[in-house]
CSV table of C-alpha atoms in Angstrom, one decimal:
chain,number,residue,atom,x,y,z
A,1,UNK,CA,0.0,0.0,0.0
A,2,UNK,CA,0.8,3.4,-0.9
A,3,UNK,CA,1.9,6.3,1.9
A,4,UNK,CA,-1.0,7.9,2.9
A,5,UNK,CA,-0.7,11.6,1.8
A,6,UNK,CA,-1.5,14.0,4.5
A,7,UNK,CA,-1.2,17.8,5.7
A,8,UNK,CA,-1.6,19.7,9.0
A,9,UNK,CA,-3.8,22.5,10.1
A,10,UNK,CA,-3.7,24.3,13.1
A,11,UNK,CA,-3.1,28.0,14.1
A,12,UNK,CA,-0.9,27.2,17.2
A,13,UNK,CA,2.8,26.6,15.3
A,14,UNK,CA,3.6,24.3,18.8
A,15,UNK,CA,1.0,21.8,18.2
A,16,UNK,CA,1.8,22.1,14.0
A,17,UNK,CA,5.6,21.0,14.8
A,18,UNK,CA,4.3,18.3,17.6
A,19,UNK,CA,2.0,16.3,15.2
A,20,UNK,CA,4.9,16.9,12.3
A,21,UNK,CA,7.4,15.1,14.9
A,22,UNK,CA,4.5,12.6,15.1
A,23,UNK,CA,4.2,12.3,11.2
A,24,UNK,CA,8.0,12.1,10.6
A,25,UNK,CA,7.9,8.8,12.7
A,26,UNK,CA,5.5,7.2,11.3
A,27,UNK,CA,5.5,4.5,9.0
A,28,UNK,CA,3.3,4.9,5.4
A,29,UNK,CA,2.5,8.3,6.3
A,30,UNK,CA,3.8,11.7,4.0
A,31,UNK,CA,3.6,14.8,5.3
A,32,UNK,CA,2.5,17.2,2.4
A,33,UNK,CA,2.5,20.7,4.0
A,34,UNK,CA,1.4,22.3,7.1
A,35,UNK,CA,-0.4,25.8,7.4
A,36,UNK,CA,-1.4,27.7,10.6
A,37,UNK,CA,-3.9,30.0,8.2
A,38,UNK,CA,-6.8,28.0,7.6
A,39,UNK,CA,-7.8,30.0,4.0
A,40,UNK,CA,-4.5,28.8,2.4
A,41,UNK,CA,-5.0,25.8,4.0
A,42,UNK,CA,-8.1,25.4,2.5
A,43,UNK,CA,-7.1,26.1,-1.0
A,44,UNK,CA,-4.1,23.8,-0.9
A,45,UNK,CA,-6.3,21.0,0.3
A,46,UNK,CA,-8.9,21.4,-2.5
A,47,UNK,CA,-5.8,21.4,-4.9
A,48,UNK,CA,-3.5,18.5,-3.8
A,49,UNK,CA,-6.5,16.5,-2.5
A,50,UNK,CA,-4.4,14.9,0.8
A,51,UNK,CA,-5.9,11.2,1.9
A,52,UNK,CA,-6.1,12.9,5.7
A,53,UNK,CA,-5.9,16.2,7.1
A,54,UNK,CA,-5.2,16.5,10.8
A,55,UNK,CA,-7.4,19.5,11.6
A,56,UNK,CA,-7.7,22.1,14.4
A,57,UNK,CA,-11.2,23.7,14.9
A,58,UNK,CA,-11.3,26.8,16.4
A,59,UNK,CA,-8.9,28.8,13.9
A,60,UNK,CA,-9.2,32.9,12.7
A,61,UNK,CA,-11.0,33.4,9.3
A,62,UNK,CA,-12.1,30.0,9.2
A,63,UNK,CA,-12.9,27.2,11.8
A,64,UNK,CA,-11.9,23.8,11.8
A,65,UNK,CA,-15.5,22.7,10.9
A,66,UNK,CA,-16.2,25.0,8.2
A,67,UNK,CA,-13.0,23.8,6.6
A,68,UNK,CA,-14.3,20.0,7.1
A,69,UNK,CA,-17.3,20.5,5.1
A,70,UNK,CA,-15.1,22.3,2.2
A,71,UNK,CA,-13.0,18.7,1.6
A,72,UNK,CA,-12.2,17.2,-1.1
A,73,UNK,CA,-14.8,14.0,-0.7
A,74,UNK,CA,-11.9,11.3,-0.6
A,75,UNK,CA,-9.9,13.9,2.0
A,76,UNK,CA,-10.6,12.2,5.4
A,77,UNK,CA,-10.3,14.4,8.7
A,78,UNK,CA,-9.0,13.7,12.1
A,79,UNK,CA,-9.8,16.8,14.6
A,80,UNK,CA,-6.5,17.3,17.3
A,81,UNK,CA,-8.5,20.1,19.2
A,82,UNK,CA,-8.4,21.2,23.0
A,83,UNK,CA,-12.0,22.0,22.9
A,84,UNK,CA,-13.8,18.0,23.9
A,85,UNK,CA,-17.4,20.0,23.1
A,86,UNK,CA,-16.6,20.0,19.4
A,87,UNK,CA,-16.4,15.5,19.4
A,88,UNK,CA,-20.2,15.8,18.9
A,89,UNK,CA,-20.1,18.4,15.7
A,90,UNK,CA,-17.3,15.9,14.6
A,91,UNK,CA,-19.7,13.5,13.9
A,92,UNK,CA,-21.7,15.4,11.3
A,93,UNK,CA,-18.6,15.7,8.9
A,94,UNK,CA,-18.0,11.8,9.3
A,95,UNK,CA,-14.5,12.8,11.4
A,96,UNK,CA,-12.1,9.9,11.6
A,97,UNK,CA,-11.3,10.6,15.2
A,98,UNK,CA,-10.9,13.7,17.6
A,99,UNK,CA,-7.8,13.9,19.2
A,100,UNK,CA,-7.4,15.6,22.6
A,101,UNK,CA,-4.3,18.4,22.8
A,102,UNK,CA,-1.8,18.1,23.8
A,103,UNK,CA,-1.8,15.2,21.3
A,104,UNK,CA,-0.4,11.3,22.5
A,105,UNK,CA,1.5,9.6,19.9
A,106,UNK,CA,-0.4,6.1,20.3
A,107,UNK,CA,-3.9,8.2,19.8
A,108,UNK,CA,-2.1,9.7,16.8
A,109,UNK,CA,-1.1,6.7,15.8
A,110,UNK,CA,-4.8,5.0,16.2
A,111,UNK,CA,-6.1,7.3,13.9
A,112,UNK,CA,-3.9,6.7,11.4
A,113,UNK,CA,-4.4,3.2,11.4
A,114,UNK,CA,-8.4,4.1,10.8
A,115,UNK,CA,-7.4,6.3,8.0
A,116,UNK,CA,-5.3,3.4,6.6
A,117,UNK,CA,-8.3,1.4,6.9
A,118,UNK,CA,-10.6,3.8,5.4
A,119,UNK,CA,-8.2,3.5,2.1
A,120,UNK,CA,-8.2,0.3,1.2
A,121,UNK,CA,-10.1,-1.0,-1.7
A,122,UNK,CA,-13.1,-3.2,-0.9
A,123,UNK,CA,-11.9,-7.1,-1.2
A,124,UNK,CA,-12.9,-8.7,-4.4
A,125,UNK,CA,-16.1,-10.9,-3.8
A,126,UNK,CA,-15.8,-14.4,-5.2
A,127,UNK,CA,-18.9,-15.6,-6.9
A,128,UNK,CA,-21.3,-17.8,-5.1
A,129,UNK,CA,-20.5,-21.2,-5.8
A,130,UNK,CA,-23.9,-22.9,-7.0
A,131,UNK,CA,-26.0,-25.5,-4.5
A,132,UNK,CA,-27.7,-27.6,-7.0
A,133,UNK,CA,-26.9,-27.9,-10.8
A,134,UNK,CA,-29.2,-29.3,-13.5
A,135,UNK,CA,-28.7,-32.6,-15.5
A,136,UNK,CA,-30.8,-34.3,-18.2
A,137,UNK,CA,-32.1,-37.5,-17.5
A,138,UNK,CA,-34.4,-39.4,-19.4
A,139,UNK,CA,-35.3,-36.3,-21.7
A,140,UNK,CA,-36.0,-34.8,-18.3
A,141,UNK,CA,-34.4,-31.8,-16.5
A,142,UNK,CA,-33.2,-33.1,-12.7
A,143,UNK,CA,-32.0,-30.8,-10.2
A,144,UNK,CA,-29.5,-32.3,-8.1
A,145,UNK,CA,-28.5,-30.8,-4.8
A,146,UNK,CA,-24.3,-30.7,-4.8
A,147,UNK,CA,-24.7,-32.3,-0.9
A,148,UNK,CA,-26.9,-35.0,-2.0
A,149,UNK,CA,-23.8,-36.3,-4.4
A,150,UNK,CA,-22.2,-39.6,-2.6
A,151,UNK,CA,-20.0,-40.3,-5.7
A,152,UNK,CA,-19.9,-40.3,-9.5
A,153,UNK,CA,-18.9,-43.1,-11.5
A,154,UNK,CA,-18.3,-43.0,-15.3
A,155,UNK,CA,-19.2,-45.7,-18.0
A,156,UNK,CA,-18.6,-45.0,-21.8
A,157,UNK,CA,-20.6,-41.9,-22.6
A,158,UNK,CA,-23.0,-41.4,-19.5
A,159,UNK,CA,-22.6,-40.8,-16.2
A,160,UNK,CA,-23.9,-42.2,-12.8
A,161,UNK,CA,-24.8,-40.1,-10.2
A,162,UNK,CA,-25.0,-42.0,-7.0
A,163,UNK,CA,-26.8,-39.4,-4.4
A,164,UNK,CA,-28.5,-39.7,-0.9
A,165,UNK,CA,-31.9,-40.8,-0.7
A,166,UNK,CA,-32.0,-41.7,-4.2
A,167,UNK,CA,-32.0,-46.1,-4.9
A,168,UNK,CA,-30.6,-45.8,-8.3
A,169,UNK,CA,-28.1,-43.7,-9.9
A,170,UNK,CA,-29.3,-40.7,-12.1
A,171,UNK,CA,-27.9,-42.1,-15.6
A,172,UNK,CA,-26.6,-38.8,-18.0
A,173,UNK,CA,-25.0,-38.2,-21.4
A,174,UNK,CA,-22.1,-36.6,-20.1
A,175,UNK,CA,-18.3,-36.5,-19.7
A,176,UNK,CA,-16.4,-37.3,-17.0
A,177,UNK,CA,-13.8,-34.1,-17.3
A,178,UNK,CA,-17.6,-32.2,-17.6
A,179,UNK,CA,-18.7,-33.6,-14.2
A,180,UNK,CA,-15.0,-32.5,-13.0
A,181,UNK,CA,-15.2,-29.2,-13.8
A,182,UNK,CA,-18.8,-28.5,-12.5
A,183,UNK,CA,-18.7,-30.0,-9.0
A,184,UNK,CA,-16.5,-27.7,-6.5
A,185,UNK,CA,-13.0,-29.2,-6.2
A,186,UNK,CA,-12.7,-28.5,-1.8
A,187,UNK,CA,-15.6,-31.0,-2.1
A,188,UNK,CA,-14.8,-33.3,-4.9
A,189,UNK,CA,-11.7,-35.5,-5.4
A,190,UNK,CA,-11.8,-38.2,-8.8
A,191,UNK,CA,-9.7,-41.0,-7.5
A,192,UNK,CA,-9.8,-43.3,-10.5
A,193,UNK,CA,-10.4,-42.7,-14.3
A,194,UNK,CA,-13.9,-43.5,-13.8
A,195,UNK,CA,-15.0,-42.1,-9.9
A,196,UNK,CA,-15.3,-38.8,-8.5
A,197,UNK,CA,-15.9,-39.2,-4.9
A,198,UNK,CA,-17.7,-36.5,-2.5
A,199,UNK,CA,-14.6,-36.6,-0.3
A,200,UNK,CA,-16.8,-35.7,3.4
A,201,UNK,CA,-18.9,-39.0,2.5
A,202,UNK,CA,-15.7,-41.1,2.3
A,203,UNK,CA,-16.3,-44.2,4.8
A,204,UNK,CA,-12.8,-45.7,5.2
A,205,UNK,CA,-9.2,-46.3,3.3
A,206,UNK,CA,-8.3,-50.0,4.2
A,207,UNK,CA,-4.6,-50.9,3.4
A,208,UNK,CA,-5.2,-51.9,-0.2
A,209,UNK,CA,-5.9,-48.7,-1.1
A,210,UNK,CA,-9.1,-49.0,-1.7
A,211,UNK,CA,-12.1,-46.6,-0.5
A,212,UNK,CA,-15.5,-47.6,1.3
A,213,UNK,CA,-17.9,-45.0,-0.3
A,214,UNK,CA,-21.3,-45.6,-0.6
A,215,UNK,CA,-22.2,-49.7,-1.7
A,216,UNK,CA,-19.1,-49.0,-3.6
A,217,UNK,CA,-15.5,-50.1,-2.8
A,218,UNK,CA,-13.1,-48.4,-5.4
A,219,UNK,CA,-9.4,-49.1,-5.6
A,220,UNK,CA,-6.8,-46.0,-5.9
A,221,UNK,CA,-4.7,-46.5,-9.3
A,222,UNK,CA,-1.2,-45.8,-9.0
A,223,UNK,CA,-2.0,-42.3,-10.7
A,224,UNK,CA,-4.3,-41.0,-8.8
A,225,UNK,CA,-2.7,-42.6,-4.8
A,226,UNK,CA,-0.1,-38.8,-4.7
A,227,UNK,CA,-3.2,-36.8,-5.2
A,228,UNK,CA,-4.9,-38.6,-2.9
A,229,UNK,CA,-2.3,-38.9,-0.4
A,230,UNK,CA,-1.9,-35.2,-0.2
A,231,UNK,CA,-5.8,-35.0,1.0
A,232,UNK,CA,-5.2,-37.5,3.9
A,233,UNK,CA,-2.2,-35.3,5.2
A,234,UNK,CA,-4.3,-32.6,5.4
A,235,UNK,CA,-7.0,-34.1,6.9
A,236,UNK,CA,-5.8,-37.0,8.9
A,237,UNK,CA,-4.5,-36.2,12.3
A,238,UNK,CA,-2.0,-38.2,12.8
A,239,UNK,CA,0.2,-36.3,10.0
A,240,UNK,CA,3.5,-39.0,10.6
A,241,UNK,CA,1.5,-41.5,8.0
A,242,UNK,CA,-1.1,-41.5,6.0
A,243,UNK,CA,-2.7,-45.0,4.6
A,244,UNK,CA,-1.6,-45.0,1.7
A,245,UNK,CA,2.1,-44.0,2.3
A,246,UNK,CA,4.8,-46.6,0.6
């Protein structure tokens, strides 16, 4: 992350070199300019567009609070003022914090963590991973509930979908690398050219590699037992062996 770009205000030239001392120290932060005259201040703010202003409020010409409601809108403000009345008006210009003079360095230092905060870009949503997909079956439409899956076994140019609740499989014209690509891969795991197994619903891993899903017991090939391997370690607690370690 970029420095935070910032300037002082303040008509007392004590408390403008205090918070400077305070800026100087700290990390991501770049002091832009400081003005005791709150009109220059103004017009320098509205040009250069700061990320934060520390702000004093009662100032000639111009108060502290007038100048707030003048800001650039992505300018935030933290008040340092000796006046605690003012922490209620602070709230009407959505104030990052009000600061007490004489100023501490860890409440300085608070604020700017907020401001940091404040100027960070929203995290990227994922998309929604689907909880049922459709499937044709029989000329018919089927919506199966991703949960429901138990396993999926693969025969020529169909499908079987072995779910909960259901007796038979759900029989589809579909490819296997389809069915790979459409069920979510923290859930799904193919073990074997022809299964895809709904790893939570795995029963047991005896020491012939072979897994107890379902009425089905399905032996690991030799090119699908790393793959697999790598799932037990992070799942098994005892992480000194895994079942199908040579």
């Amino acid at each position: 992350m970029k420095p935070l770009t910032c300037m002082i205000v303040d008509d007392e030239p004590l408390a403008v070199r205090l918070l400077e001392s305070y800026v100087e120290k700290t990390p991501d932060l770049q002091l832009m300019a400081s003005y005791t005259d709150s009109i220059t201040a103004i017009n320098a703010i509205k040009e250069q567009k700061p990320d934060l202003v520390f702000l004093d409020i009662q100032m000639p010409n111009i108060d502290g609070m007038e100048l707030a409601h003048s800001l650039p809108e992505q300018t935030r403000v933290v008040f340092a003022t000796a006046f605690k009345e003012y922490a209620f008006e602070s709230y009407e210009v959505e104030a990052l914090d009000f600061l007490l003079k004489p100023v501490r360095y860890n409440k300085f230092l608070a604020a700017v963590e907020k401001a940091k905060k404040s100027h960070q870009p929203p995290a990227a949503t994922q998309p929604q991973q689907p909880n049922t997909f459709f499937i044709r079956v029989d000329g018919e439409w089927r919506n199966i509930a991703i949960d429901q899956i138990i396993y999926v076994n693969g025969m020529k140019d169909y499908v079987l979908f072995y779910l909960d609740g259901e007796k038979k499989p759900l029989i589809s014209h579909l490819t296997m690398k389809a069915v790979e690509e459409m069920l979510p891969a923290d859930k799904f795991l193919r073990i074997h050219r022809s299964y895809i197994v709904a790893v939570d619903k795995i029963q047991k891993v005896d020491r012939n590699d072979c897994v107890y899903i379902g009425e089905e017991i399905i032996h690991i090939p030799d090119g699908y037992r790393q793959v697999f391997n790598q799932l037990l370690g992070t799942r098994s607690i005892d992480k000194k062996s895994t079942p199908l370690e040579r």
